Tab-separated table of C-alpha atoms and ligand atoms in Angstrom:
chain	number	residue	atom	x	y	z
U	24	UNK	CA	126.562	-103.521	65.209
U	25	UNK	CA	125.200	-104.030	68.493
U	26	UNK	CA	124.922	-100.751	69.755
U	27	UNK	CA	122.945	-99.814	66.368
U	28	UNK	CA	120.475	-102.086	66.227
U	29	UNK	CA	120.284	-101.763	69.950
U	30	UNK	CA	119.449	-97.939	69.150
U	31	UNK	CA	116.349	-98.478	66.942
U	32	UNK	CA	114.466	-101.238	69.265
U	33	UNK	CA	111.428	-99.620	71.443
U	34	UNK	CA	110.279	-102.577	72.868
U	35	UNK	CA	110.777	-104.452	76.002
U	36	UNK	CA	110.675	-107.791	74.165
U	37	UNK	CA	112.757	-106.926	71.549
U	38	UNK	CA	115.322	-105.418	73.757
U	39	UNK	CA	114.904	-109.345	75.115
U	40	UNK	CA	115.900	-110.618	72.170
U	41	UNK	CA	118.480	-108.206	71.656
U	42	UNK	CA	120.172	-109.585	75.318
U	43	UNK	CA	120.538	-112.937	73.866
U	44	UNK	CA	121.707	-111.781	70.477
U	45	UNK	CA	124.693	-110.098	71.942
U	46	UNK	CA	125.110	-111.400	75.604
U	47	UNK	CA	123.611	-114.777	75.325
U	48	UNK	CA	125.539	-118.066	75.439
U	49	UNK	CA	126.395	-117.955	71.913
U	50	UNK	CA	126.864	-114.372	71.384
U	51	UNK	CA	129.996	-113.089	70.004
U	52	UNK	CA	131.823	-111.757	72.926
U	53	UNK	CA	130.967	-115.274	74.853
U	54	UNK	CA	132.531	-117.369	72.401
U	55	UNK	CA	135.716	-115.053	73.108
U	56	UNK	CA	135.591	-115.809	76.545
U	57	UNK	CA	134.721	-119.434	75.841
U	58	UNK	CA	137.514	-119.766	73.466
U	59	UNK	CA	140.491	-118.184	75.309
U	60	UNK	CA	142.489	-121.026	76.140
U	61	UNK	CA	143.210	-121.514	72.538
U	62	UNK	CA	145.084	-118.069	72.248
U	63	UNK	CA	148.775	-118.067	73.013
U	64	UNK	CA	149.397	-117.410	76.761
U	65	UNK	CA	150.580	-114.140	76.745
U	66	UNK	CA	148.288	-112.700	74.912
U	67	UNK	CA	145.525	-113.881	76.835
U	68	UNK	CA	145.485	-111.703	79.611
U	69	UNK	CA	144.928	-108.659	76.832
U	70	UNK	CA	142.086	-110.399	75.068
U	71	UNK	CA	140.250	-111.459	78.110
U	72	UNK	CA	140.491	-108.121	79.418
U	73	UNK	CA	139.274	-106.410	76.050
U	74	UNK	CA	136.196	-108.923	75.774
U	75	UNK	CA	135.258	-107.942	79.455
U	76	UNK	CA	135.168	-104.171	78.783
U	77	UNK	CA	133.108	-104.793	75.531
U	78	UNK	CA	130.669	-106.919	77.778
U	79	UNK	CA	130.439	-104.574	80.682
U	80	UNK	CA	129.829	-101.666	77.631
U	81	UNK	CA	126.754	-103.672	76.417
U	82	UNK	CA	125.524	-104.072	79.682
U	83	UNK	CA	125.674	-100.814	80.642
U	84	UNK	CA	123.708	-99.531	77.405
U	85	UNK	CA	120.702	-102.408	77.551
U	86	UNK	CA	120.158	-100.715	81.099
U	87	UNK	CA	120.261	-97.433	79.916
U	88	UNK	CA	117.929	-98.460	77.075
U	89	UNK	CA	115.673	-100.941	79.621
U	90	UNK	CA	114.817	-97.413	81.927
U	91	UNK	CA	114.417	-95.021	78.511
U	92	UNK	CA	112.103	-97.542	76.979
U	93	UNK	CA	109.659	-98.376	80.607
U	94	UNK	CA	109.960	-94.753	81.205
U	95	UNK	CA	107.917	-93.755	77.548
U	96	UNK	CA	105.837	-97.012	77.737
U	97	UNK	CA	104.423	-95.271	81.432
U	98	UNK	CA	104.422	-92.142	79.934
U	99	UNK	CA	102.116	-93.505	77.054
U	100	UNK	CA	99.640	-95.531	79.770
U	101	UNK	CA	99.430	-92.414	81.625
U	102	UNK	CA	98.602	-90.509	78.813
U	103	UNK	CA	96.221	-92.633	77.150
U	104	UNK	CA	94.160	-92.789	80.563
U	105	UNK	CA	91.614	-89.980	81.205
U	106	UNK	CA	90.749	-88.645	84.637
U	107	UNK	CA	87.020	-87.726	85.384
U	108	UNK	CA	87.511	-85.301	88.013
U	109	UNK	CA	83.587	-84.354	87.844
U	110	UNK	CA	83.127	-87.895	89.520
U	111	UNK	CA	81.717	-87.630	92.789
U	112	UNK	CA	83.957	-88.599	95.113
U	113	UNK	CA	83.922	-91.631	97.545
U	114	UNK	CA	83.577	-90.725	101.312
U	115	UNK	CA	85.987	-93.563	103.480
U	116	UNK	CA	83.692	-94.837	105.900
U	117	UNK	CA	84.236	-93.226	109.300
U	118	UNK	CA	85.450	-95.400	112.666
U	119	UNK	CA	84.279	-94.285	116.064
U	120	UNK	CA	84.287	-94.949	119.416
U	121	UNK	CA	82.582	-97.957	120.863
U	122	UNK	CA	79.697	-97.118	123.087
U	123	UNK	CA	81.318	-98.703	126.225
U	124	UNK	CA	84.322	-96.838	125.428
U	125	UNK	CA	82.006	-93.821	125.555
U	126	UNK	CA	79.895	-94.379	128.459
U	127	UNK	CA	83.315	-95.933	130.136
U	128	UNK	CA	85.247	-92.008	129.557
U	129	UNK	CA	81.860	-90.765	130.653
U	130	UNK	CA	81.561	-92.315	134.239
U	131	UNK	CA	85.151	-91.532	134.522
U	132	UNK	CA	84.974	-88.115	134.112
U	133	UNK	CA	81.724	-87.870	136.937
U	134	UNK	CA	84.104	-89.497	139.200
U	135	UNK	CA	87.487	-87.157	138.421
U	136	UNK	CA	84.912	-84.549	139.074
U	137	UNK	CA	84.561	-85.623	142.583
U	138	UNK	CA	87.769	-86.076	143.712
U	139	UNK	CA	88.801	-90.028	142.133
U	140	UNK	CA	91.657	-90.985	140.200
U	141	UNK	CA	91.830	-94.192	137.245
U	142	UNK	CA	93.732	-96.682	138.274
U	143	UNK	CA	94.333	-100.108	135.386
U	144	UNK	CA	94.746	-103.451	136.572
U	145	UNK	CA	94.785	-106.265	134.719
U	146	UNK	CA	92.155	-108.610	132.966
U	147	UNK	CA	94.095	-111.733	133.365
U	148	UNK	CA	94.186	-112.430	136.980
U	149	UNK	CA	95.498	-115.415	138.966
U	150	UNK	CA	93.243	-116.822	141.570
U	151	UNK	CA	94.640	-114.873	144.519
U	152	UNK	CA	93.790	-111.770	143.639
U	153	UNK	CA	90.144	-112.780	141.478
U	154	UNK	CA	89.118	-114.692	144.660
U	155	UNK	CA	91.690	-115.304	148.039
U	156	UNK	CA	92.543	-112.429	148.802
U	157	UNK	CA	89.235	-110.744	148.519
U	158	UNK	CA	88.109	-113.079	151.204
U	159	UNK	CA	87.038	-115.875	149.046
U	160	UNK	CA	88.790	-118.787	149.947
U	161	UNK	CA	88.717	-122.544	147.522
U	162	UNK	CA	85.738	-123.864	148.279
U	163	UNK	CA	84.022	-121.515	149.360
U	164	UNK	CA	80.424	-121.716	148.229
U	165	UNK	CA	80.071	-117.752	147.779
U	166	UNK	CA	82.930	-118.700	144.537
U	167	UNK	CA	79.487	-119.720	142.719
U	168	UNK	CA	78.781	-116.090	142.578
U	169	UNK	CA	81.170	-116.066	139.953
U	170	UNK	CA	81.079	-118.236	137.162
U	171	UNK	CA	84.666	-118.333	136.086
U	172	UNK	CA	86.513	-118.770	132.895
U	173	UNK	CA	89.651	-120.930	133.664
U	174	UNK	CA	92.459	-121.203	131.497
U	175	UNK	CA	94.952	-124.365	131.073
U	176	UNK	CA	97.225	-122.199	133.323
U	177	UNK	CA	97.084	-123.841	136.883
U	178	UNK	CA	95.677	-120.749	138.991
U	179	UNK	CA	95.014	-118.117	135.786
U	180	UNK	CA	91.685	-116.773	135.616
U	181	UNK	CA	89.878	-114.398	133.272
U	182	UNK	CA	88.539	-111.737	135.432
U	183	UNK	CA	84.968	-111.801	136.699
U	184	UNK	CA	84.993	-108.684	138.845
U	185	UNK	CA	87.264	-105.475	139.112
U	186	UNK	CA	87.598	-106.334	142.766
U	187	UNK	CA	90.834	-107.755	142.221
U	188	UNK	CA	92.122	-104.227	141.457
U	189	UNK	CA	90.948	-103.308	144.636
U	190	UNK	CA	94.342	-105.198	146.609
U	191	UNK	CA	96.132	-103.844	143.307
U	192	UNK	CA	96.246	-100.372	143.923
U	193	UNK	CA	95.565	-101.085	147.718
U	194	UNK	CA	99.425	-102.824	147.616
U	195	UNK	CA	100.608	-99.860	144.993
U	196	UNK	CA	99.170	-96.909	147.416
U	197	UNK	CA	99.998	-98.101	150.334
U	198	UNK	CA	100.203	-96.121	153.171
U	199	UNK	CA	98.393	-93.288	151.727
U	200	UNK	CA	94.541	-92.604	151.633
U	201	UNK	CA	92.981	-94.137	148.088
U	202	UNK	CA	90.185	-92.905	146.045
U	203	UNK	CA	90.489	-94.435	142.616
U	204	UNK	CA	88.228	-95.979	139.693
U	205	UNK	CA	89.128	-99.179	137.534
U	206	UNK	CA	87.164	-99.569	134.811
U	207	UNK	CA	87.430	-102.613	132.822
U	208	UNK	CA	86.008	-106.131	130.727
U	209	UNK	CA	85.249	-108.638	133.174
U	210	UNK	CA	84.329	-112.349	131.960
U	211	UNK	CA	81.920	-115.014	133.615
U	212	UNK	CA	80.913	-118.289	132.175
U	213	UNK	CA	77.225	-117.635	132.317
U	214	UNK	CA	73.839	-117.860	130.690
U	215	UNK	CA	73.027	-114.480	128.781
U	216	UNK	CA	69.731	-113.279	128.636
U	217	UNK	CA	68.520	-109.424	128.222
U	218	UNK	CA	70.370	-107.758	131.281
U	219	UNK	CA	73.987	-110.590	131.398
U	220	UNK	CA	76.404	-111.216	129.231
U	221	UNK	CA	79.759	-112.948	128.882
U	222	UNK	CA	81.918	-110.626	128.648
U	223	UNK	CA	81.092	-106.727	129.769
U	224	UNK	CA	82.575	-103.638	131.365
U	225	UNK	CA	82.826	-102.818	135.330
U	226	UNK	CA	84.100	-100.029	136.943
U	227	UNK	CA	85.184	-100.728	140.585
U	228	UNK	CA	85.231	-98.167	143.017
U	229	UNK	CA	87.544	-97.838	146.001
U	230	UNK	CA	88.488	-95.483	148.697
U	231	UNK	CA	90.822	-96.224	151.698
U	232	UNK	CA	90.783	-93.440	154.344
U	233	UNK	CA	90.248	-92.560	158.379
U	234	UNK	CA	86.666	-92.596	159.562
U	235	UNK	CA	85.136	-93.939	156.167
U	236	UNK	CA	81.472	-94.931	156.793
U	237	UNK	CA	78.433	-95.936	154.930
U	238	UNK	CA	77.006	-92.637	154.659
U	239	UNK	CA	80.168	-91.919	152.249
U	240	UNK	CA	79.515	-94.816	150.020
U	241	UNK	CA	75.705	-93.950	149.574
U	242	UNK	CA	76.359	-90.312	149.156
U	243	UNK	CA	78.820	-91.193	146.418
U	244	UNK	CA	76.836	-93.031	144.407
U	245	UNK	CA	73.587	-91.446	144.719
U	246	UNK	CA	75.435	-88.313	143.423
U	247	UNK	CA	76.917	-90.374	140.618
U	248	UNK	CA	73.443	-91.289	139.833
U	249	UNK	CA	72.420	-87.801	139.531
U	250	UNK	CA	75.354	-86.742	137.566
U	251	UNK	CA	74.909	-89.423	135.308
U	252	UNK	CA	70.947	-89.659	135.108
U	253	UNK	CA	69.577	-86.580	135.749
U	254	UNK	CA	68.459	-84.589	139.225
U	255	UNK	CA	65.632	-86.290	139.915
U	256	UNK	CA	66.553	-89.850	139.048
U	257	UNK	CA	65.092	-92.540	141.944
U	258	UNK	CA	67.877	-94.986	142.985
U	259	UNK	CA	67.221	-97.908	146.038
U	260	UNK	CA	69.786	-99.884	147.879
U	261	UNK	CA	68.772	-103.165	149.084
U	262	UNK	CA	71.064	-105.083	151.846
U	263	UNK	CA	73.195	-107.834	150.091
U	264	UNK	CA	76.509	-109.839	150.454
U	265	UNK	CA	79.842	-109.704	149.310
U	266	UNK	CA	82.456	-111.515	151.026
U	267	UNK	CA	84.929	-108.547	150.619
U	268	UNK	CA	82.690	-105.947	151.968
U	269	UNK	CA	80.484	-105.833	155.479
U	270	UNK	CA	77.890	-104.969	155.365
U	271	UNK	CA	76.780	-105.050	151.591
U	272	UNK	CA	74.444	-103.903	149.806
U	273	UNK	CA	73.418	-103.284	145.942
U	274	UNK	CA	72.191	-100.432	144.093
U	275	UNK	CA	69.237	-100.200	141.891
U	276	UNK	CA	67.927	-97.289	139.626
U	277	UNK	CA	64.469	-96.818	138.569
U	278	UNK	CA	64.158	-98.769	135.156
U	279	UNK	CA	64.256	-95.586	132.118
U	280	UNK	CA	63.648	-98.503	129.631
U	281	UNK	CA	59.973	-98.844	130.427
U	282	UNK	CA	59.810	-96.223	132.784
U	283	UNK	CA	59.114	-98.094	135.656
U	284	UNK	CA	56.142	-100.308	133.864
U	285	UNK	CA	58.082	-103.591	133.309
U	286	UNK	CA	60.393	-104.693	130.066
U	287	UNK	CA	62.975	-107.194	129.614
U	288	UNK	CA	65.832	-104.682	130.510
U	289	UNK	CA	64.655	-105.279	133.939
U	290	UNK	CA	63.394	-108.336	134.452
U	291	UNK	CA	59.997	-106.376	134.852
U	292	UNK	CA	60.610	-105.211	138.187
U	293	UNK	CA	61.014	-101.591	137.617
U	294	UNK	CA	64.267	-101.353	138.738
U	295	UNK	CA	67.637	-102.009	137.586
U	296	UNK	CA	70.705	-103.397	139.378
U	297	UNK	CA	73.651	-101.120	138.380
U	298	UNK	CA	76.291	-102.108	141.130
U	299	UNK	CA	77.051	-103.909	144.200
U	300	UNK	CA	79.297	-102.313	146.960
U	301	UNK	CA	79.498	-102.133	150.805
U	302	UNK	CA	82.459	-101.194	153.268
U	303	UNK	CA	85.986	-102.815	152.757
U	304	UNK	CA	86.077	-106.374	155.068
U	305	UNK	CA	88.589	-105.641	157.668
U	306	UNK	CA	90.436	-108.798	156.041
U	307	UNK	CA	90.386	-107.656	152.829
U	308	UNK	CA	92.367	-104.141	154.145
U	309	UNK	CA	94.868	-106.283	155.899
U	310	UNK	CA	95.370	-108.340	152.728
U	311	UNK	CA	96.413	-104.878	150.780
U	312	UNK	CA	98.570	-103.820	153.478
U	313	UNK	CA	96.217	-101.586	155.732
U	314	UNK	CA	95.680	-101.918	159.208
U	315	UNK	CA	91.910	-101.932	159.564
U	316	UNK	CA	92.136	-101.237	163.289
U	317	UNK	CA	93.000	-97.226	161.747
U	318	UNK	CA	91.594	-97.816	158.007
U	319	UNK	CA	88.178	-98.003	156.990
U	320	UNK	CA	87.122	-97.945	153.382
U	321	UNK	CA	84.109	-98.510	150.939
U	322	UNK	CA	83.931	-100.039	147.464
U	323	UNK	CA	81.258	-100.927	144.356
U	324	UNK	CA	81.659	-102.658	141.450
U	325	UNK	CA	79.605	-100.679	138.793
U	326	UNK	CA	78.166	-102.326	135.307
U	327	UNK	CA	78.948	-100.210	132.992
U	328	UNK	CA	76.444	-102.223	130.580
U	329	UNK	CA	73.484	-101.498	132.526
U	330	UNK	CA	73.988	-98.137	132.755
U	331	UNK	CA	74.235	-97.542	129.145
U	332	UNK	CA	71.062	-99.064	128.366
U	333	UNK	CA	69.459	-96.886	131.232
U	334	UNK	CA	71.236	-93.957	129.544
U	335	UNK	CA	70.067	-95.007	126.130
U	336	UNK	CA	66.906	-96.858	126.950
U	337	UNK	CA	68.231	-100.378	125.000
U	338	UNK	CA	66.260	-103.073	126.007
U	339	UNK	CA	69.094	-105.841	125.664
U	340	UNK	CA	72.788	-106.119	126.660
U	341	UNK	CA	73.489	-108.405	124.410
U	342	UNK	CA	73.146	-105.839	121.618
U	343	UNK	CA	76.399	-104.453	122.507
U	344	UNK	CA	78.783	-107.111	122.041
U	345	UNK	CA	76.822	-108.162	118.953
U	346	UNK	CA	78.836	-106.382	116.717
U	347	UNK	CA	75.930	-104.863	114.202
U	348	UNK	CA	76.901	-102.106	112.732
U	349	UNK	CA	73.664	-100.810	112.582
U	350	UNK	CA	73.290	-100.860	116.243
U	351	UNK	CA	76.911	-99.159	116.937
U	352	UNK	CA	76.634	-96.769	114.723
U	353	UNK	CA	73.799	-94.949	115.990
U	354	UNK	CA	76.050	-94.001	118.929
K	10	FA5	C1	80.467	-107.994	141.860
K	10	FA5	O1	80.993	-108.304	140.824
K	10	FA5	C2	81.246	-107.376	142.981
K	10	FA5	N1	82.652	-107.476	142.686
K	10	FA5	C3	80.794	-105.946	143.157
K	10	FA5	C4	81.330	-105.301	144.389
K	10	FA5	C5	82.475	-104.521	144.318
K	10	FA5	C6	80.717	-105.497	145.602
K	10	FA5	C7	82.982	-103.927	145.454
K	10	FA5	C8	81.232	-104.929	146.757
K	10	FA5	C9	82.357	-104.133	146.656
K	10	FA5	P1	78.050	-108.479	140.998
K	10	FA5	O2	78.290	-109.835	140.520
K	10	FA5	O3	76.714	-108.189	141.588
K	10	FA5	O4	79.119	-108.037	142.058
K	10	FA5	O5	78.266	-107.488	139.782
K	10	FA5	C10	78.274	-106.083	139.942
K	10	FA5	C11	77.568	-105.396	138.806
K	10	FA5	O6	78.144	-105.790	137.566
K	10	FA5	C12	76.110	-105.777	138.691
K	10	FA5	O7	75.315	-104.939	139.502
K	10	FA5	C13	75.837	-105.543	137.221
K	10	FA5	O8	75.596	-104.166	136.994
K	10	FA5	C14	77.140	-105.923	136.583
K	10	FA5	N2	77.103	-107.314	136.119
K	10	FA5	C15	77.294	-108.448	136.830
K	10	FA5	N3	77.183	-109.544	136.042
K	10	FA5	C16	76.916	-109.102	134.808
K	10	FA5	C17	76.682	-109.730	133.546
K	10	FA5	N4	76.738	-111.053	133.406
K	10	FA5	N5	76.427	-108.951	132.479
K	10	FA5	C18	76.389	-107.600	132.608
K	10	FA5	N6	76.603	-106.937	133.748
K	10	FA5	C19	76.842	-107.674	134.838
């Protein structure tokens, strides 16, 4: 009886029904079970094994049934659905390449050109390498240079120059001659306006050789600058101080913004501070394991920030971290 009305059902409800019908609690085969103690012992054994196979036969068919009867109800939803394949389609929306990502590859590359090789170090940084051992000791006041984000790690800094990767791959290179780039987010606790931010890319430059002089450092990046900007671009260097480097000096580039007339890109002065660099302090070598008395060296820390919006003429760092798409998306 079961299996026949079990054949005619097409339903997932009825077949439902059906499962309580004839394996429910009160179904036929249940009461068997239920009931066994009441047949003489030695038949028992016989019984309960006859009721089992009966169950396990029902069971077996309601599954069978359960997959034939979801198999034609897809079959009818399928069919019953039209597709429009004259619809015009809909494009996914394309990712890309963040600009400092770009402009990052694209400094890179200038550099691998002439001769330098990338070198990571790390954005988390502990005070010894962000400040001591570039010759920046507690307390000293040139540490205001750098507004610093602390963490609630005694001695664990977010980054607020590259430098530190200078004594990195100083300490990895050591005793051979170095001429790498880092590039990388640095971090400073700072008031933004159009030409600083919080957050924002350097890319520090360092080589370690014999007989390394000024006239290497300049030459380098004035060559960068033409690479980068064109031939005929203007570039200044004005006599600074960095407590890693002596003597110091930073780096300016005509302003493309405003083309020299004044904007807020740079400050209306014309000109544009892209990096600050100078030779290695003899310390500083010592400190990554050279021994300045034989090793000379020069480094810069490059914003890669500024030179983007001297490359693209954008009047405003602070466009970049933003996150408009309609800004990014133009690049
Ligand atoms: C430094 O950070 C030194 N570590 C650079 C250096 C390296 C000197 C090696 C000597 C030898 P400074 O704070 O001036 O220096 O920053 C260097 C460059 O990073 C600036 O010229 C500018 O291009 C960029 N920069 C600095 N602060 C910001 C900021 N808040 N937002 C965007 N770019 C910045």
């Amino acid at each position: 009886q079961a299996e026949q009305e079990l054949a005619g059902l097409t339903s997932e409800s009825d077949l439902q029904n059906w499962r309580t019908q004839f394996l429910g609690r009160s179904a036929m085969v249940m009461q068997i079970f239920r009931r066994l103690p009441e047949a003489p012992q030695e038949e028992r054994p016989g019984i309960g094994q006859f009721a089992n196979q009966v169950k396990s036969a029902l069971e077996e068919k309601l599954a069978e049934k359960m997959d034939a009867v979801k198999a034609s109800a897809l079959q009818e939803n399928l069919s019953g659905e039209s597709l429009d394949v004259t619809l015009p389609g809909r494009s996914p929306s394309r990712g890309r390449l963040h600009i400092q990502t770009k402009v990052t590859r694209e400094v890179c590359h200038i550099f691998a050109e002439m001769g330098f090789q990338v070198f990571q170090s790390p954005e988390v940084e502990s005070d010894d390498y962000n400040f001591e051992l570039l010759n920046i000791p507690a307390h000293h006041p040139a540490r205001d240079m750098w507004d610093t984000f602390f963490t609630t790690e005694e001695n664990v800094v977010l980054r607020t120059h590259t430098s530190p990767g200078q004594i990195r791959s100083m300490r990895a290179f050591h005793p051979d001659p170095i001429r790498v780039v880092l590039p990388g987010m640095c971090y400073r606790y700072e008031q933004t306006d159009a030409n600083h931010e919080i957050q924002f890319n350097q890319l520090e430059l360092l080589v370690v050789g014999k007989d390394i002089t000024f006239a290497h450092l300049k030459g380098t990046l004035e060559e960068f600058a033409k690479r980068m900007f064109g031939r005929d671009v203007r570039t200044r260097f004005r006599p600074s101080y960095f407590p890693f480097t002596e003597p110091s000096a930073e780096m300016d580039v005509e302003c493309f913004v405003c083309g020299g007339k004044g904007c807020p890109a740079c400050g209306s002065k014309g000109w544009l501070e892209i990096c600050g660099c100078g030779l290695t302090h003899p310390v500083v070598l010592k400190n990554g394991g050279y021994d300045p008395d034989v090793y000379t060296g020069f480094a810069a820390g490059l914003g890669i920030e500024r030179i983007s919006m001297l490359r693209y003429r954008i009047d405003d760092i602070r466009n970049f971290w933003r996150n408009d798409v309609r800004f990014l998306e133009q690049f």
